[in-house]
Coordinates of C-alpha atoms and ligand atoms in Angstrom, one line a residue:
X1 CA -14.0 -16.8 15.8
X2 CA -14.3 -20.4 14.7
X3 CA -16.6 -20.0 11.7
X4 CA -16.9 -16.6 10.1
X5 CA -19.2 -18.0 7.4
X6 CA -21.9 -18.9 9.9
X7 CA -24.9 -16.6 10.2
X8 CA -24.3 -13.4 12.2
X9 CA -25.3 -13.2 15.8
X10 CA -27.5 -10.2 15.2
X11 CA -30.3 -10.4 12.6
X12 CA -30.1 -7.0 10.9
X13 CA -28.5 -8.6 7.8
X14 CA -31.2 -11.2 7.4
X15 CA -34.0 -9.1 6.2
X16 CA -34.7 -6.8 3.3
X17 CA -32.8 -6.0 0.1
X18 CA -29.1 -5.5 0.3
X19 CA -27.3 -2.2 0.5
X20 CA -24.4 -3.3 -1.7
X21 CA -21.1 -1.6 -1.8
X22 CA -19.1 -1.1 -5.0
X23 CA -17.0 -4.1 -6.2
X24 CA -13.6 -4.0 -4.7
X25 CA -14.6 -1.8 -1.8
X26 CA -11.8 -2.1 0.7
X27 CA -13.1 -3.4 4.0
X28 CA -10.6 -3.0 6.8
X29 CA -9.8 -2.3 10.4
X30 CA -7.2 0.0 11.9
X31 CA -4.8 0.2 14.9
X32 CA -1.7 2.2 15.8
X33 CA 1.7 1.2 17.0
X34 CA 1.9 2.7 20.4
X35 CA -1.7 1.6 21.2
X36 CA -1.2 -2.1 20.6
X37 CA 2.5 -3.2 20.2
X38 CA 3.9 -3.0 23.7
X39 CA 7.6 -4.2 23.7
X40 CA 8.5 -0.6 24.5
X41 CA 12.2 -1.4 25.2
X42 CA 12.7 -4.4 23.0
X43 CA 14.4 -4.8 19.6
X44 CA 16.3 -1.6 19.8
X45 CA 13.3 0.7 20.2
X46 CA 13.9 3.9 22.1
X47 CA 11.3 6.2 23.9
X48 CA 8.8 8.3 22.0
X49 CA 7.0 11.3 23.4
X50 CA 4.2 8.9 24.4
X51 CA 6.6 6.8 26.5
X52 CA 7.7 9.9 28.3
X53 CA 4.3 11.4 28.7
X54 CA 2.6 8.2 29.9
X55 CA 5.4 7.7 32.5
X56 CA 4.8 11.2 33.9
X57 CA 2.5 11.0 36.9
X58 CA -0.9 12.6 36.3
X59 CA -0.8 12.6 32.5
X60 CA -2.6 9.3 31.7
X61 CA -5.5 8.0 33.7
X62 CA -4.4 5.4 36.3
X63 CA -0.8 5.9 35.2
X64 CA -1.3 3.4 32.3
X65 CA 1.4 3.2 29.7
X66 CA 1.9 1.5 26.3
X67 CA 4.8 -0.6 27.8
X68 CA 2.9 -3.9 27.2
X69 CA -0.4 -2.7 25.6
X70 CA -1.9 -5.7 23.6
X71 CA 1.5 -7.3 23.3
X72 CA 0.9 -7.3 19.6
X73 CA 4.7 -7.3 19.0
X74 CA 4.8 -10.9 20.3
X75 CA 1.4 -11.9 19.0
X76 CA 1.6 -10.8 15.4
X77 CA 0.8 -14.3 14.1
X78 CA -2.3 -14.8 16.3
X79 CA -3.6 -11.3 15.5
X80 CA -3.2 -11.6 11.7
X81 CA -5.0 -15.0 12.0
X82 CA -7.9 -13.2 13.7
X83 CA -8.0 -10.6 10.9
X84 CA -8.1 -13.4 8.4
X85 CA -11.0 -15.1 10.2
X86 CA -12.9 -11.8 10.1
X87 CA -12.3 -11.7 6.4
X88 CA -10.6 -8.3 6.4
X89 CA -9.5 -7.2 3.0
X90 CA -7.0 -4.6 4.5
X91 CA -5.3 -3.8 7.7
X92 CA -4.2 -0.3 8.6
X93 CA -1.4 -0.2 11.1
X94 CA 1.3 2.4 11.9
X95 CA 5.0 2.1 12.1
X96 CA 6.7 3.2 15.3
X97 CA 9.3 5.7 14.3
X98 CA 11.5 5.1 17.4
X99 CA 11.4 1.3 16.6
X100 CA 12.7 1.6 13.1
X101 CA 14.9 4.7 13.6
X102 CA 15.9 4.9 17.3
X103 CA 16.3 8.4 18.4
X104 CA 14.7 9.8 15.2
X105 CA 17.9 10.3 13.1
X106 CA 20.6 8.3 11.5
X107 CA 20.6 4.7 10.4
X108 CA 17.6 2.3 10.4
X109 CA 17.3 -0.3 13.0
X110 CA 17.2 -3.6 11.2
X111 CA 15.4 -5.4 14.0
X112 CA 12.6 -2.8 14.1
X113 CA 12.1 -3.0 10.3
X114 CA 12.1 -6.8 10.5
X115 CA 9.1 -6.7 12.7
X116 CA 7.1 -4.7 10.1
X117 CA 8.5 -7.0 7.3
X118 CA 7.1 -10.0 9.2
X119 CA 3.8 -8.3 9.7
X120 CA 3.4 -7.3 6.1
X121 CA 4.5 -10.7 4.9
X122 CA 2.0 -12.4 7.2
X123 CA -0.8 -10.1 6.0
X124 CA 0.0 -10.7 2.3
X125 CA 0.2 -14.5 3.0
X126 CA -3.4 -14.2 4.2
X127 CA -4.6 -12.1 1.3
X128 CA -4.9 -8.9 3.5
X129 CA -3.7 -5.6 1.9
X130 CA -1.3 -3.8 4.2
X131 CA -2.1 -0.1 4.7
X132 CA 0.9 1.7 6.4
X133 CA 0.6 4.9 8.4
X134 CA 4.0 6.5 8.9
X135 CA 3.1 8.8 11.9
X136 CA 0.5 8.0 14.5
X137 CA 1.8 10.3 17.2
X138 CA 4.9 8.6 18.5
X139 CA 7.6 11.2 17.8
X140 CA 11.1 10.0 19.0
X141 CA 11.8 11.8 22.3
X142 CA 15.2 13.3 21.2
X143 CA 13.3 15.1 18.4
X144 CA 10.9 16.6 21.0
X145 CA 14.0 17.6 23.1
X146 CA 15.3 19.4 20.0
X147 CA 12.0 21.4 19.7
X148 CA 9.4 18.9 18.6
X149 CA 6.9 19.7 15.8
X150 CA 7.0 23.4 16.5
X151 CA 10.6 23.2 15.2
X152 CA 11.0 23.3 11.4
X153 CA 13.7 20.7 11.4
X154 CA 11.4 18.0 12.6
X155 CA 9.7 18.0 9.1
X156 CA 13.0 17.2 7.5
X157 CA 13.6 14.4 10.0
X158 CA 10.2 12.9 9.1
X159 CA 11.1 12.9 5.4
X160 CA 14.3 11.0 6.2
X161 CA 12.5 8.5 8.3
X162 CA 9.9 8.0 5.5
X163 CA 12.7 7.3 3.0
X164 CA 14.0 4.5 5.3
X165 CA 10.6 2.9 5.6
X166 CA 9.9 3.2 1.9
X167 CA 13.2 1.6 1.1
X168 CA 12.5 -1.3 3.4
X169 CA 8.8 -1.9 2.8
X170 CA 7.9 -0.2 -0.4
X171 CA 8.2 -3.4 -2.4
X172 CA 5.3 -5.0 -0.6
X173 CA 3.1 -2.1 0.7
X174 CA 0.9 -0.3 -1.8
X175 CA -1.1 2.0 0.4
X176 CA 0.6 4.7 2.5
X177 CA -0.7 7.5 4.7
X178 CA 1.8 10.0 6.0
X179 CA 0.2 11.5 9.1
X180 CA -2.7 10.3 11.2
X181 CA -4.9 13.2 12.5
X182 CA -2.4 16.1 12.5
X183 CA -5.0 18.2 14.4
X184 CA -4.5 15.9 17.4
X185 CA -0.7 16.0 17.2
X186 CA -0.7 19.8 16.9
X187 CA -3.6 21.0 19.0
X188 CA -3.8 18.3 21.7
X189 CA 0.0 17.8 21.9
X190 CA 1.0 21.5 21.9
X191 CA -2.2 23.5 22.5
X192 CA -4.1 21.9 25.4
X193 CA -1.3 19.6 26.4
X194 CA -3.7 16.7 27.0
X195 CA -1.7 14.6 24.6
X196 CA 2.1 14.0 24.4
X197 CA 4.3 15.9 24.6
X198 CA 2.0 17.9 26.9
X199 CA 3.0 21.4 26.0
X200 CA 0.4 24.2 26.1
X201 CA 1.1 27.1 23.9
X202 CA -1.3 28.3 21.1
X203 CA 1.5 29.6 18.9
X204 CA 3.5 26.4 19.2
X205 CA 0.3 24.4 18.3
X206 CA -0.1 26.4 15.1
X207 CA 3.6 26.0 14.2
X208 CA 3.4 22.3 14.9
X209 CA 0.4 22.0 12.6
X210 CA 2.3 23.7 9.9
X211 CA 5.4 21.6 10.3
X212 CA 3.4 18.4 10.4
X213 CA 2.0 19.3 7.1
X214 CA 5.4 20.4 5.7
X215 CA 6.7 17.0 6.9
X216 CA 3.8 15.3 5.1
X217 CA 4.6 17.1 1.8
X218 CA 8.3 16.2 2.1
X219 CA 7.4 12.6 2.9
X220 CA 5.1 12.4 -0.1
X221 CA 8.0 13.5 -2.3
X222 CA 10.3 11.0 -0.6
X223 CA 7.8 8.2 -1.1
X224 CA 7.3 9.1 -4.8
X225 CA 11.1 9.1 -5.3
X226 CA 11.5 5.7 -3.7
X227 CA 8.3 4.0 -4.9
X228 CA 6.5 5.7 -7.9
X229 CA 3.8 3.1 -7.8
X230 CA 2.8 3.7 -4.2
X231 CA -0.7 5.0 -3.5
X232 CA -0.1 7.9 -1.1
X233 CA -2.4 10.0 1.1
X234 CA -2.9 11.6 4.4
X235 CA -5.5 11.0 7.1
X236 CA -7.3 14.0 8.7
X237 CA -9.9 13.8 11.5
X238 CA -12.9 15.9 10.5
X239 CA -16.0 17.1 12.2
X240 CA -19.1 18.9 10.9
X241 CA -19.4 22.0 13.0
X242 CA -22.9 23.2 13.7
X243 CA -24.0 26.4 15.4
X244 CA -26.2 25.8 18.4
X245 CA -28.7 28.4 17.0
X246 CA -29.0 30.4 13.9
X247 CA -27.9 33.6 15.7
X248 CA -25.0 35.3 13.9
X249 CA -22.8 35.0 16.9
X250 CA -23.3 31.2 17.1
X251 CA -22.7 30.9 13.4
X252 CA -19.5 32.8 13.8
X253 CA -18.4 30.5 16.6
X254 CA -19.0 27.6 14.2
X255 CA -17.0 29.2 11.5
X256 CA -14.1 29.7 13.9
X257 CA -14.1 26.1 15.1
X258 CA -14.5 24.8 11.6
X259 CA -11.5 26.8 10.6
X260 CA -9.3 25.4 13.3
X261 CA -10.6 21.8 13.2
X262 CA -11.1 21.2 9.5
X263 CA -9.9 24.0 7.2
X264 CA -6.6 24.5 9.0
X265 CA -5.6 21.2 7.3
X266 CA -7.8 20.7 4.3
X267 CA -7.0 24.1 2.7
X268 CA -3.2 23.8 2.8
X269 CA -3.2 20.1 1.9
X270 CA -5.7 20.2 -0.9
X271 CA -5.6 23.9 -2.1
X272 CA -2.1 25.1 -1.0
X273 CA -3.4 28.0 1.0
X274 CA -4.4 28.9 4.6
X275 CA -7.9 30.2 4.9
X276 CA -8.0 34.0 5.3
X277 CA -10.5 34.0 8.1
X278 CA -8.4 31.5 10.1
X279 CA -5.4 33.7 9.8
X280 CA -7.5 36.7 11.0
X281 CA -8.8 34.6 14.0
X282 CA -5.3 33.7 14.9
X283 CA -3.9 37.3 14.8
X284 CA -3.5 37.4 18.6
X285 CA -1.7 34.0 18.6
X286 CA 0.8 34.0 15.7
X287 CA 1.9 36.1 12.7
X288 CA 2.4 33.0 10.6
X289 CA 6.1 34.1 10.4
X290 CA 7.0 30.4 10.4
X291 CA 5.5 29.9 6.9
X292 CA 8.3 30.2 4.3
X293 CA 8.1 30.6 0.6
X294 CA 7.4 27.3 -1.1
X295 CA 6.0 25.6 2.0
X296 CA 2.5 25.6 0.8
X297 CA 3.4 24.2 -2.6
X298 CA 5.3 21.4 -0.8
X299 CA 2.3 20.8 1.5
X300 CA -0.1 20.5 -1.4
X301 CA 2.0 17.9 -3.2
X302 CA -0.3 15.8 -5.3
X303 CA -1.9 12.8 -3.6
X304 CA -3.6 9.6 -4.7
X305 CA -6.2 9.5 -2.0
X306 CA -7.5 11.2 1.2
X307 CA -8.2 9.4 4.4
X308 CA -11.0 10.7 6.6
X309 CA -11.4 9.8 10.3
X310 CA -14.9 10.4 11.5
X311 CA -16.4 10.0 15.0
X312 CA -18.8 12.8 15.9
X313 CA -20.0 16.4 15.4
X314 CA -19.2 19.6 17.2
X315 CA -22.1 21.8 18.2
X316 CA -20.9 25.2 19.3
X317 CA -22.2 28.5 20.7
X318 CA -20.9 32.0 21.0
X319 CA -18.9 33.0 24.1
X320 CA -20.9 34.2 27.1
X321 CA -20.5 38.0 27.0
X322 CA -18.4 39.4 29.8
X323 CA -17.3 36.0 31.1
X324 CA -13.7 36.6 30.5
X325 CA -12.2 39.9 29.3
X326 CA -8.9 38.3 28.1
X327 CA -10.1 35.0 26.6
X328 CA -6.8 34.4 24.7
X329 CA -5.0 34.1 28.0
X330 CA -7.4 31.3 29.1
X331 CA -4.9 28.6 28.4
X332 CA -4.5 25.8 27.9
X333 CA -6.8 25.2 25.1
X334 CA -6.8 23.2 21.9
X335 CA -8.7 26.1 20.2
X336 CA -6.1 28.9 20.2
X337 CA -7.7 32.3 19.5
X338 CA -11.2 30.8 20.1
X339 CA -10.8 29.5 23.6
X340 CA -14.0 31.1 24.7
X341 CA -16.3 29.3 22.1
X342 CA -18.7 27.0 24.0
X343 CA -19.2 23.4 23.1
X344 CA -22.8 22.4 23.8
X345 CA -24.5 19.1 24.0
X346 CA -27.9 18.3 22.4
X347 CA -29.0 15.4 24.6
X348 CA -28.6 12.9 21.8
X349 CA -27.1 9.4 22.6
X350 CA -23.4 9.5 23.3
X351 CA -20.6 6.9 23.4
X352 CA -18.4 6.1 26.4
X353 CA -16.2 9.0 25.3
X354 CA -19.3 11.3 25.7
X355 CA -19.1 11.9 21.9
X356 CA -22.5 12.4 20.3
X357 CA -23.5 9.6 17.9
X358 CA -24.2 11.4 14.6
X359 CA -24.1 9.1 11.5
X360 CA -25.5 11.7 9.1
X361 CA -22.4 13.8 10.0
X362 CA -20.4 11.2 8.1
X363 CA -22.3 11.8 4.9
X364 CA -22.0 15.5 5.4
X365 CA -18.2 15.3 6.0
X366 CA -17.5 13.0 3.0
X367 CA -19.7 15.1 0.7
X368 CA -17.9 18.3 1.9
X369 CA -14.4 16.9 1.2
X370 CA -15.5 15.7 -2.2
X371 CA -17.7 18.6 -3.3
X372 CA -15.5 21.4 -1.9
X373 CA -12.0 20.0 -2.1
X374 CA -11.1 17.1 -4.3
X375 CA -12.1 14.4 -6.8
X376 CA -9.6 12.0 -5.3
X377 CA -10.7 8.7 -4.0
X378 CA -11.7 8.9 -0.3
X379 CA -11.4 6.3 2.4
X380 CA -12.9 6.3 5.9
X381 CA -9.6 5.4 7.6
X382 CA -11.2 5.3 11.1
X383 CA -14.7 5.2 12.5
X384 CA -15.9 3.6 15.6
X385 CA -17.0 3.9 19.2
X386 CA -16.1 3.2 22.8
X387 CA -18.6 1.5 25.0
X388 CA -18.4 -0.4 28.2
X389 CA -18.1 -4.1 27.4
X390 CA -18.8 -7.1 29.6
X391 CA -17.7 -10.6 29.1
X392 CA -20.5 -13.0 29.9
X393 CA -20.0 -16.7 29.5
X394 CA -17.0 -16.0 27.3
X395 CA -18.9 -13.7 25.0
X396 CA -19.1 -9.9 24.5
X397 CA -22.4 -8.8 23.1
X398 CA -21.6 -5.2 22.1
X399 CA -24.9 -4.2 20.6
X400 CA -24.2 -0.5 21.0
X401 CA -21.0 -0.7 19.0
X402 CA -22.6 -2.9 16.4
X403 CA -25.5 -0.4 16.0
X404 CA -22.9 2.5 15.7
X405 CA -21.1 0.6 12.9
X406 CA -24.4 -0.3 11.2
X407 CA -25.6 3.4 11.2
X408 CA -22.2 4.7 9.9
X409 CA -22.0 2.1 7.2
X410 CA -25.4 3.1 6.0
X411 CA -24.2 6.7 6.0
X412 CA -21.1 5.6 4.0
X413 CA -23.4 3.9 1.5
X414 CA -25.5 7.0 1.3
X415 CA -22.4 9.1 0.6
X416 CA -21.5 6.8 -2.3
X417 CA -25.1 7.2 -3.6
X418 CA -24.6 11.0 -3.4
X419 CA -21.5 10.7 -5.7
X420 CA -18.7 10.5 -3.2
X421 CA -15.8 8.3 -4.6
X422 CA -15.6 6.4 -1.3
X423 CA -13.4 3.4 -1.9
X424 CA -13.0 1.8 1.6
X425 CA -13.8 1.8 5.2
X426 CA -11.6 0.9 8.2
X427 CA -13.3 0.2 11.6
X428 CA -11.6 1.7 14.6
X429 CA -10.4 -0.5 16.1
X430 CA -9.4 -4.0 15.3
X431 CA -9.0 -4.6 19.1
X432 CA -9.3 -2.8 22.4
X433 CA -6.1 -0.8 23.0
X434 CA -4.4 2.1 24.8
X435 CA -6.7 5.0 24.3
X436 CA -4.1 7.7 24.9
X437 CA -4.8 10.0 27.9
X438 CA -7.6 7.5 28.9
X439 CA -5.3 4.6 29.2
X440 CA -7.0 1.2 28.9
X441 CA -10.3 2.5 30.3
X442 CA -12.0 3.0 26.9
X443 CA -12.7 0.1 24.7
X444 CA -13.0 0.8 20.9
X445 CA -12.2 -2.7 19.7
X446 CA -14.2 -5.3 17.7
X447 CA -12.0 -7.8 19.5
X448 CA -12.1 -7.7 23.3
X449 CA -8.6 -7.8 24.9
X450 CA -8.3 -9.2 28.4
X451 CA -5.2 -7.2 29.5
X452 CA -4.4 -9.7 32.3
X453 CA -4.2 -12.8 30.1
X454 CA -3.9 -11.1 26.7
X455 CA -6.7 -13.3 25.5
X456 CA -8.6 -12.0 22.5
X457 CA -12.4 -12.5 22.3
X458 CA -14.1 -11.3 19.0
X459 CA -17.2 -9.3 20.1
X460 CA -20.6 -9.5 18.4
X461 CA -19.7 -6.5 16.3
X462 CA -16.7 -8.5 14.9
X463 CA -18.9 -11.4 13.8
X464 CA -21.4 -8.9 12.3
X465 CA -18.6 -7.0 10.5
X466 CA -17.3 -10.3 9.1
X467 CA -20.7 -10.9 7.6
X468 CA -20.9 -7.4 6.1
X469 CA -17.5 -8.0 4.5
X470 CA -18.5 -11.4 3.2
X471 CA -21.7 -10.0 1.6
X472 CA -20.1 -6.7 0.6
X473 CA -23.1 -4.9 2.0
X474 CA -25.9 -4.9 4.6
X475 CA -29.6 -5.2 4.5
X476 CA -31.7 -2.2 3.9
X477 CA -33.9 -1.3 6.9
Ligands
IFM1 O1 -7.7 5.9 19.4 C1 -7.8 7.0 18.6 C2 -6.9 6.9 17.4 O2 -5.6 6.7 17.8 C3 -6.9 8.1 16.6 N1 -8.3 8.4 16.2 C4 -9.3 8.4 17.3 C5 -9.2 7.2 18.1 C6 -10.3 7.2 19.2 O3 -10.0 8.3 20.0

């Protein structure tokens, strides 16, 4: 982008009064280590569960891996310069655990930490606030071999790793999130097995969810001990869950999925309890014997902020009667105990992930977190969409993605108007990257990445977002 101050390519900002965001609203973009860094075997980094999983035939589309990804490890300077051109106020990235603590235990790897020190210093030099996520899914493989997140010890290992990172970067990083989307780590990683490590066992998924949250609580304490001034939070991915009809059975299906998708995490993290109905639903899966005295108090350690990742809504219906007499055995599923709930589509526009586009769902989600759970500052730590992009004459005119951002920023603004203390918004993603089991086939970036040449091309949505940031708002329709 040569001139971010020039008028936007798309005219929606040029008419009407402004929808202005509060002063100091933190405009950012997000990425994650395994999705962009590459350099999988360099600088002392050892394999994570995603290295193992992606190298296992049949796990990731086309056998794609994060070995090279966007080569960000070698292009840090160029990438931060692009962020600066966009005018980003903050950049949310994750630290690769096996890069800074190879194997997941023992001493820190100075070379790995140096990479993040250089990144943070480069960001600060450009006036961009670094926002550090400690765990975005890349568990060191030896910890998986020792039991992974279903094993209690992994929570303690996570706290030790957190202390190393806090020690090294705490003097220059203000914002910290412990986990990114623990639902995905637990229920896709150990329930359906569609994410690394690819295990499929409902009880393990529930145990993993608990130990991820326990690790979060211990990490919060480690961070507070190392850096009392840090702003500490966690990021959960939330969905409004709507029954397909008003029938009691459909409403019950929605209650069950809401319990697994949202309340499984929100209640322990922000109230220090598991929802009673969730525990009843999971009776055939686990007896919650893995929960020890004091765990929930640790999990509910006080926070400074909550990060919400929002993409879409779930619309669900009751199981079809008689379709399967033993639904709990219909594995693998990321909905243990509720495998037979049907996910239905409404025929509304979808993204390239087939996820329904539902901007009002963002208002609903943010209001719910604020009104039912907490007065803490909220941040949208991810929001975005995959669409098929085409490079024409060196440009990528991603009008669908731009419209998605526009609609969701209007929703974010409406949430603030409704009293939600929303303090920032991070677009997912800064650049196209490795979309997990979909490999490089799904593009979420505001910056196009040509994976052959590693050239970066800011899309129309990037130019538009730069203008939103510059004006701290967008035009009312
Ligand atoms: O790419 C992911 C990201 O790693 C976590 N949140 C959802 C994104 C899109 O699927």
